């Protein structure tokens, strides 16, 4: 399964970015 179509790739990048932001926010909340 290869991500080739632009909409699929955009959604994948959006999901990855959201996951990174969620992890960073969780880490900051855990520390602070």
CHARMM-style PDB file with segment names, atoms N, HN, CA, C and O in Angstrom:
ATOM      1  N   UNK     1       0.852  -1.188   0.000  1.00  0.00      PROA
ATOM      2  CA  UNK     1       0.000   0.000   0.000  1.00  0.00      PROA
ATOM      3  C   UNK     1       0.889   1.239   0.000  1.00  0.00      PROA
ATOM      4  O   UNK     1       1.525   1.548   1.008  1.00  0.00      PROA
ATOM      5  N   UNK     2       0.934   1.936  -1.104  1.00  0.00      PROA
ATOM      6  HN  UNK     2       0.418   1.685  -1.923  1.00  0.00      PROA
ATOM      7  CA  UNK     2       1.788   3.119  -1.222  1.00  0.00      PROA
ATOM      8  C   UNK     2       0.936   4.380  -1.216  1.00  0.00      PROA
ATOM      9  O   UNK     2      -0.101   4.456  -1.874  1.00  0.00      PROA
ATOM     10  N   UNK     3       1.402   5.368  -0.456  1.00  0.00      PROA
ATOM     11  HN  UNK     3       2.245   5.307   0.078  1.00  0.00      PROA
ATOM     12  CA  UNK     3       0.684   6.645  -0.421  1.00  0.00      PROA
ATOM     13  C   UNK     3       1.155   7.479  -1.606  1.00  0.00      PROA
ATOM     14  O   UNK     3       2.275   7.992  -1.605  1.00  0.00      PROA
ATOM     15  N   UNK     4       0.313   7.612  -2.601  1.00  0.00      PROA
ATOM     16  HN  UNK     4      -0.597   7.196  -2.602  1.00  0.00      PROA
ATOM     17  CA  UNK     4       0.729   8.304  -3.827  1.00  0.00      PROA
ATOM     18  C   UNK     4      -0.185   9.486  -4.143  1.00  0.00      PROA
ATOM     19  O   UNK     4       0.291  10.528  -4.595  1.00  0.00      PROA
ATOM     20  N   UNK     5      -1.493   9.337  -3.912  1.00  0.00      PROA
ATOM     21  HN  UNK     5      -1.880   8.491  -3.545  1.00  0.00      PROA
ATOM     22  CA  UNK     5      -2.413  10.420  -4.259  1.00  0.00      PROA
ATOM     23  C   UNK     5      -2.236  11.597  -3.297  1.00  0.00      PROA
ATOM     24  O   UNK     5      -2.073  11.384  -2.095  1.00  0.00      PROA
ATOM     25  N   UNK     6      -2.265  12.830  -3.800  1.00  0.00      PROA
ATOM     26  HN  UNK     6      -2.398  13.004  -4.776  1.00  0.00      PROA
ATOM     27  CA  UNK     6      -2.048  14.024  -2.976  1.00  0.00      PROA
ATOM     28  C   UNK     6      -2.978  14.123  -1.765  1.00  0.00      PROA
ATOM     29  O   UNK     6      -2.494  14.398  -0.667  1.00  0.00      PROA
ATOM     30  N   UNK     7      -4.305  13.910  -1.915  1.00  0.00      PROA
ATOM     31  HN  UNK     7      -4.698  13.687  -2.807  1.00  0.00      PROA
ATOM     32  CA  UNK     7      -5.187  14.020  -0.744  1.00  0.00      PROA
ATOM     33  C   UNK     7      -4.804  13.043   0.363  1.00  0.00      PROA
ATOM     34  O   UNK     7      -4.828  13.387   1.545  1.00  0.00      PROA
ATOM     35  N   UNK     8      -4.446  11.811  -0.036  1.00  0.00      PROA
ATOM     36  HN  UNK     8      -4.427  11.531  -0.996  1.00  0.00      PROA
ATOM     37  CA  UNK     8      -4.077  10.799   0.955  1.00  0.00      PROA
ATOM     38  C   UNK     8      -2.804  11.226   1.669  1.00  0.00      PROA
ATOM     39  O   UNK     8      -2.694  11.097   2.889  1.00  0.00      PROA
ATOM     40  N   UNK     9      -1.840  11.735   0.902  1.00  0.00      PROA
ATOM     41  HN  UNK     9      -1.930  11.839  -0.089  1.00  0.00      PROA
ATOM     42  CA  UNK     9      -0.569  12.163   1.488  1.00  0.00      PROA
ATOM     43  C   UNK     9      -0.806  13.351   2.418  1.00  0.00      PROA
ATOM     44  O   UNK     9      -0.213  13.422   3.494  1.00  0.00      PROA
ATOM     45  N   UNK    10      -1.671  14.286   2.009  1.00  0.00      PROA
ATOM     46  HN  UNK    10      -2.153  14.228   1.135  1.00  0.00      PROA
ATOM     47  CA  UNK    10      -1.957  15.464   2.835  1.00  0.00      PROA
ATOM     48  C   UNK    10      -2.593  15.029   4.156  1.00  0.00      PROA
ATOM     49  O   UNK    10      -2.238  15.534   5.222  1.00  0.00      PROA
ATOM     50  N   UNK    11      -3.538  14.085   4.074  1.00  0.00      PROA
ATOM     51  HN  UNK    11      -3.826  13.675   3.209  1.00  0.00      PROA
ATOM     52  CA  UNK    11      -4.201  13.599   5.286  1.00  0.00      PROA
ATOM     53  C   UNK    11      -3.201  12.882   6.191  1.00  0.00      PROA
ATOM     54  O   UNK    11      -3.260  13.002   7.414  1.00  0.00      PROA
ATOM     55  N   UNK    12      -2.273  12.128   5.570  1.00  0.00      PROA
ATOM     56  HN  UNK    12      -2.225  12.030   4.576  1.00  0.00      PROA
ATOM     57  CA  UNK    12      -1.258  11.407   6.347  1.00  0.00      PROA
ATOM     58  C   UNK    12      -0.345  12.391   7.069  1.00  0.00      PROA
ATOM     59  O   UNK    12      -0.049  12.218   8.252  1.00  0.00      PROA
ATOM     60  N   UNK    13       0.101  13.422   6.358  1.00  0.00      PROA
ATOM     61  HN  UNK    13      -0.140  13.563   5.397  1.00  0.00      PROA
ATOM     62  CA  UNK    13       0.982  14.428   6.971  1.00  0.00      PROA
ATOM     63  C   UNK    13       0.245  15.165   8.083  1.00  0.00      PROA
ATOM     64  O   UNK    13       0.831  15.484   9.118  1.00  0.00      PROA
ATOM     65  N   UNK    14      -1.046  15.435   7.868  1.00  0.00      PROA
ATOM     66  HN  UNK    14      -1.522  15.175   7.028  1.00  0.00      PROA
ATOM     67  CA  UNK    14      -1.837  16.131   8.880  1.00  0.00      PROA
ATOM     68  C   UNK    14      -1.969  15.269  10.134  1.00  0.00      PROA
ATOM     69  O   UNK    14      -1.882  15.775  11.253  1.00  0.00      PROA
ATOM     70  N   UNK    15      -2.180  13.965   9.942  1.00  0.00      PROA
ATOM     71  HN  UNK    15      -2.250  13.554   9.033  1.00  0.00      PROA
ATOM     72  CA  UNK    15      -2.303  13.047  11.076  1.00  0.00      PROA
ATOM     73  C   UNK    15      -0.986  12.957  11.843  1.00  0.00      PROA
ATOM     74  O   UNK    15      -0.982  12.932  13.074  1.00  0.00      PROA
ATOM     75  N   UNK    16       0.139  12.909  11.111  1.00  0.00      PROA
ATOM     76  HN  UNK    16       0.136  12.929  10.111  1.00  0.00      PROA
ATOM     77  CA  UNK    16       1.455  12.838  11.760  1.00  0.00      PROA
ATOM     78  C   UNK    16       1.719  14.118  12.546  1.00  0.00      PROA
ATOM     79  O   UNK    16       2.187  14.066  13.683  1.00  0.00      PROA
ATOM     80  N   UNK    17       1.419  15.269  11.940  1.00  0.00      PROA
ATOM     81  HN  UNK    17       1.039  15.311  11.016  1.00  0.00      PROA
ATOM     82  CA  UNK    17       1.643  16.554  12.613  1.00  0.00      PROA
ATOM     83  C   UNK    17       0.788  16.638  13.877  1.00  0.00      PROA
ATOM     84  O   UNK    17       1.259  17.103  14.915  1.00  0.00      PROA
ATOM     85  N   UNK    18      -0.464  16.189  13.792  1.00  0.00      PROA
ATOM     86  HN  UNK    18      -0.846  15.811  12.949  1.00  0.00      PROA
ATOM     87  CA  UNK    18      -1.359  16.223  14.948  1.00  0.00      PROA
ATOM     88  C   UNK    18      -0.836  15.316  16.060  1.00  0.00      PROA
ATOM     89  O   UNK    18      -0.912  15.666  17.238  1.00  0.00      PROA
ATOM     90  N   UNK    19      -0.304  14.150  15.687  1.00  0.00      PROA
ATOM     91  HN  UNK    19      -0.242  13.865  14.731  1.00  0.00      PROA
ATOM     92  CA  UNK    19       0.237  13.217  16.675  1.00  0.00      PROA
ATOM     93  C   UNK    19       1.443  13.833  17.380  1.00  0.00      PROA
ATOM     94  O   UNK    19       1.584  13.715  18.597  1.00  0.00      PROA
ATOM     95  N   UNK    20       2.315  14.494  16.605  1.00  0.00      PROA
ATOM     96  HN  UNK    20       2.199  14.590  15.616  1.00  0.00      PROA
ATOM     97  CA  UNK    20       3.505  15.121  17.195  1.00  0.00      PROA
ATOM     98  C   UNK    20       3.090  16.220  18.167  1.00  0.00      PROA
ATOM     99  O   UNK    20       3.626  16.308  19.272  1.00  0.00      PROA
ATOM    100  N   UNK    21       2.135  17.060  17.760  1.00  0.00      PROA
ATOM    101  HN  UNK    21       1.700  16.989  16.863  1.00  0.00      PROA
ATOM    102  CA  UNK    21       1.658  18.142  18.630  1.00  0.00      PROA
ATOM    103  C   UNK    21       1.037  17.570  19.902  1.00  0.00      PROA
ATOM    104  O   UNK    21       1.232  18.110  20.990  1.00  0.00      PROA
ATOM    105  N   UNK    22       0.285  16.471  19.761  1.00  0.00      PROA
ATOM    106  HN  UNK    22       0.127  16.032  18.877  1.00  0.00      PROA
ATOM    107  CA  UNK    22      -0.360  15.858  20.920  1.00  0.00      PROA
ATOM    108  C   UNK    22       0.682  15.325  21.899  1.00  0.00      PROA
ATOM    109  O   UNK    22       0.538  15.487  23.111  1.00  0.00      PROA
ATOM    110  N   UNK    23       1.730  14.688  21.377  1.00  0.00      PROA
ATOM    111  HN  UNK    23       1.846  14.556  20.392  1.00  0.00      PROA
ATOM    112  CA  UNK    23       2.787  14.142  22.240  1.00  0.00      PROA
ATOM    113  C   UNK    23       3.526  15.270  22.947  1.00  0.00      PROA
ATOM    114  O   UNK    23       3.816  15.170  24.139  1.00  0.00      PROA
ATOM    115  N   UNK    24       3.832  16.343  22.222  1.00  0.00      PROA
ATOM    116  HN  UNK    24       3.597  16.424  21.253  1.00  0.00      PROA
ATOM    117  CA  UNK    24       4.539  17.481  22.829  1.00  0.00      PROA
ATOM    118  C   UNK    24       3.678  18.115  23.915  1.00  0.00      PROA
ATOM    119  O   UNK    24       4.173  18.427  24.998  1.00  0.00      PROA
ATOM    120  N   UNK    25       2.390  18.307  23.631  1.00  0.00      PROA
ATOM    121  HN  UNK    25       1.988  18.053  22.751  1.00  0.00      PROA
ATOM    122  CA  UNK    25       1.490  18.908  24.615  1.00  0.00      PROA
ATOM    123  C   UNK    25       1.372  18.012  25.848  1.00  0.00      PROA
ATOM    124  O   UNK    25       1.344  18.508  26.974  1.00  0.00      PROA
ATOM    125  N   UNK    26       1.302  16.704  25.641  1.00  0.00      PROA
ATOM    126  HN  UNK    26       1.324  16.301  24.726  1.00  0.00      PROA
ATOM    127  CA  UNK    26       1.202  15.767  26.758  1.00  0.00      PROA
ATOM    128  C   UNK    26       2.467  15.800  27.607  1.00  0.00      PROA
ATOM    129  O   UNK    26       2.402  15.756  28.836  1.00  0.00      PROA
ATOM    130  N   UNK    27       3.629  15.878  26.935  1.00  0.00      PROA
ATOM    131  HN  UNK    27       3.681  15.914  25.937  1.00  0.00      PROA
ATOM    132  CA  UNK    27       4.905  15.925  27.657  1.00  0.00      PROA
ATOM    133  C   UNK    27       5.012  17.206  28.475  1.00  0.00      PROA
ATOM    134  O   UNK    27       5.440  17.173  29.629  1.00  0.00      PROA
ATOM    135  N   UNK    28       4.625  18.335  27.883  1.00  0.00      PROA
ATOM    136  HN  UNK    28       4.278  18.362  26.945  1.00  0.00      PROA
ATOM    137  CA  UNK    28       4.683  19.617  28.599  1.00  0.00      PROA
ATOM    138  C   UNK    28       3.730  19.580  29.795  1.00  0.00      PROA
ATOM    139  O   UNK    28       4.064  20.060  30.878  1.00  0.00      PROA
ATOM    140  N   UNK    29       2.550  19.012  29.592  1.00  0.00      PROA
ATOM    141  HN  UNK    29       2.278  18.622  28.712  1.00  0.00      PROA
ATOM    142  CA  UNK    29       1.585  18.918  30.686  1.00  0.00      PROA
ATOM    143  C   UNK    29       2.099  18.002  31.789  1.00  0.00      PROA
ATOM    144  O   UNK    29       1.822  18.228  32.967  1.00  0.00      PROA
ATOM    145  N   UNK    30       2.843  16.975  31.410  1.00  0.00      PROA
ATOM    146  HN  UNK    30       3.067  16.791  30.453  1.00  0.00      PROA
ATOM    147  CA  UNK    30       3.377  16.028  32.389  1.00  0.00      PROA
ATOM    148  C   UNK    30       4.487  16.687  33.203  1.00  0.00      PROA
ATOM    149  O   UNK    30       4.578  16.491  34.415  1.00  0.00      PROA
ATOM    150  N   UNK    31       5.332  17.471  32.530  1.00  0.00      PROA
ATOM    151  HN  UNK    31       5.259  17.630  31.545  1.00  0.00      PROA
ATOM    152  CA  UNK    31       6.455  18.122  33.215  1.00  0.00      PROA
ATOM    153  C   UNK    31       5.954  19.304  34.043  1.00  0.00      PROA
ATOM    154  O   UNK    31       6.313  19.451  35.212  1.00  0.00      PROA
ATOM    155  N   UNK    32       5.113  20.154  33.420  1.00  0.00      PROA
ATOM    156  HN  UNK    32       4.822  20.035  32.471  1.00  0.00      PROA
ATOM    157  CA  UNK    32       4.656  21.350  34.093  1.00  0.00      PROA
ATOM    158  C   UNK    32       3.553  21.037  35.071  1.00  0.00      PROA
ATOM    159  OT1 UNK    32       3.042  21.939  35.735  1.00  0.00      PROA
TER     160      UNK     32
END
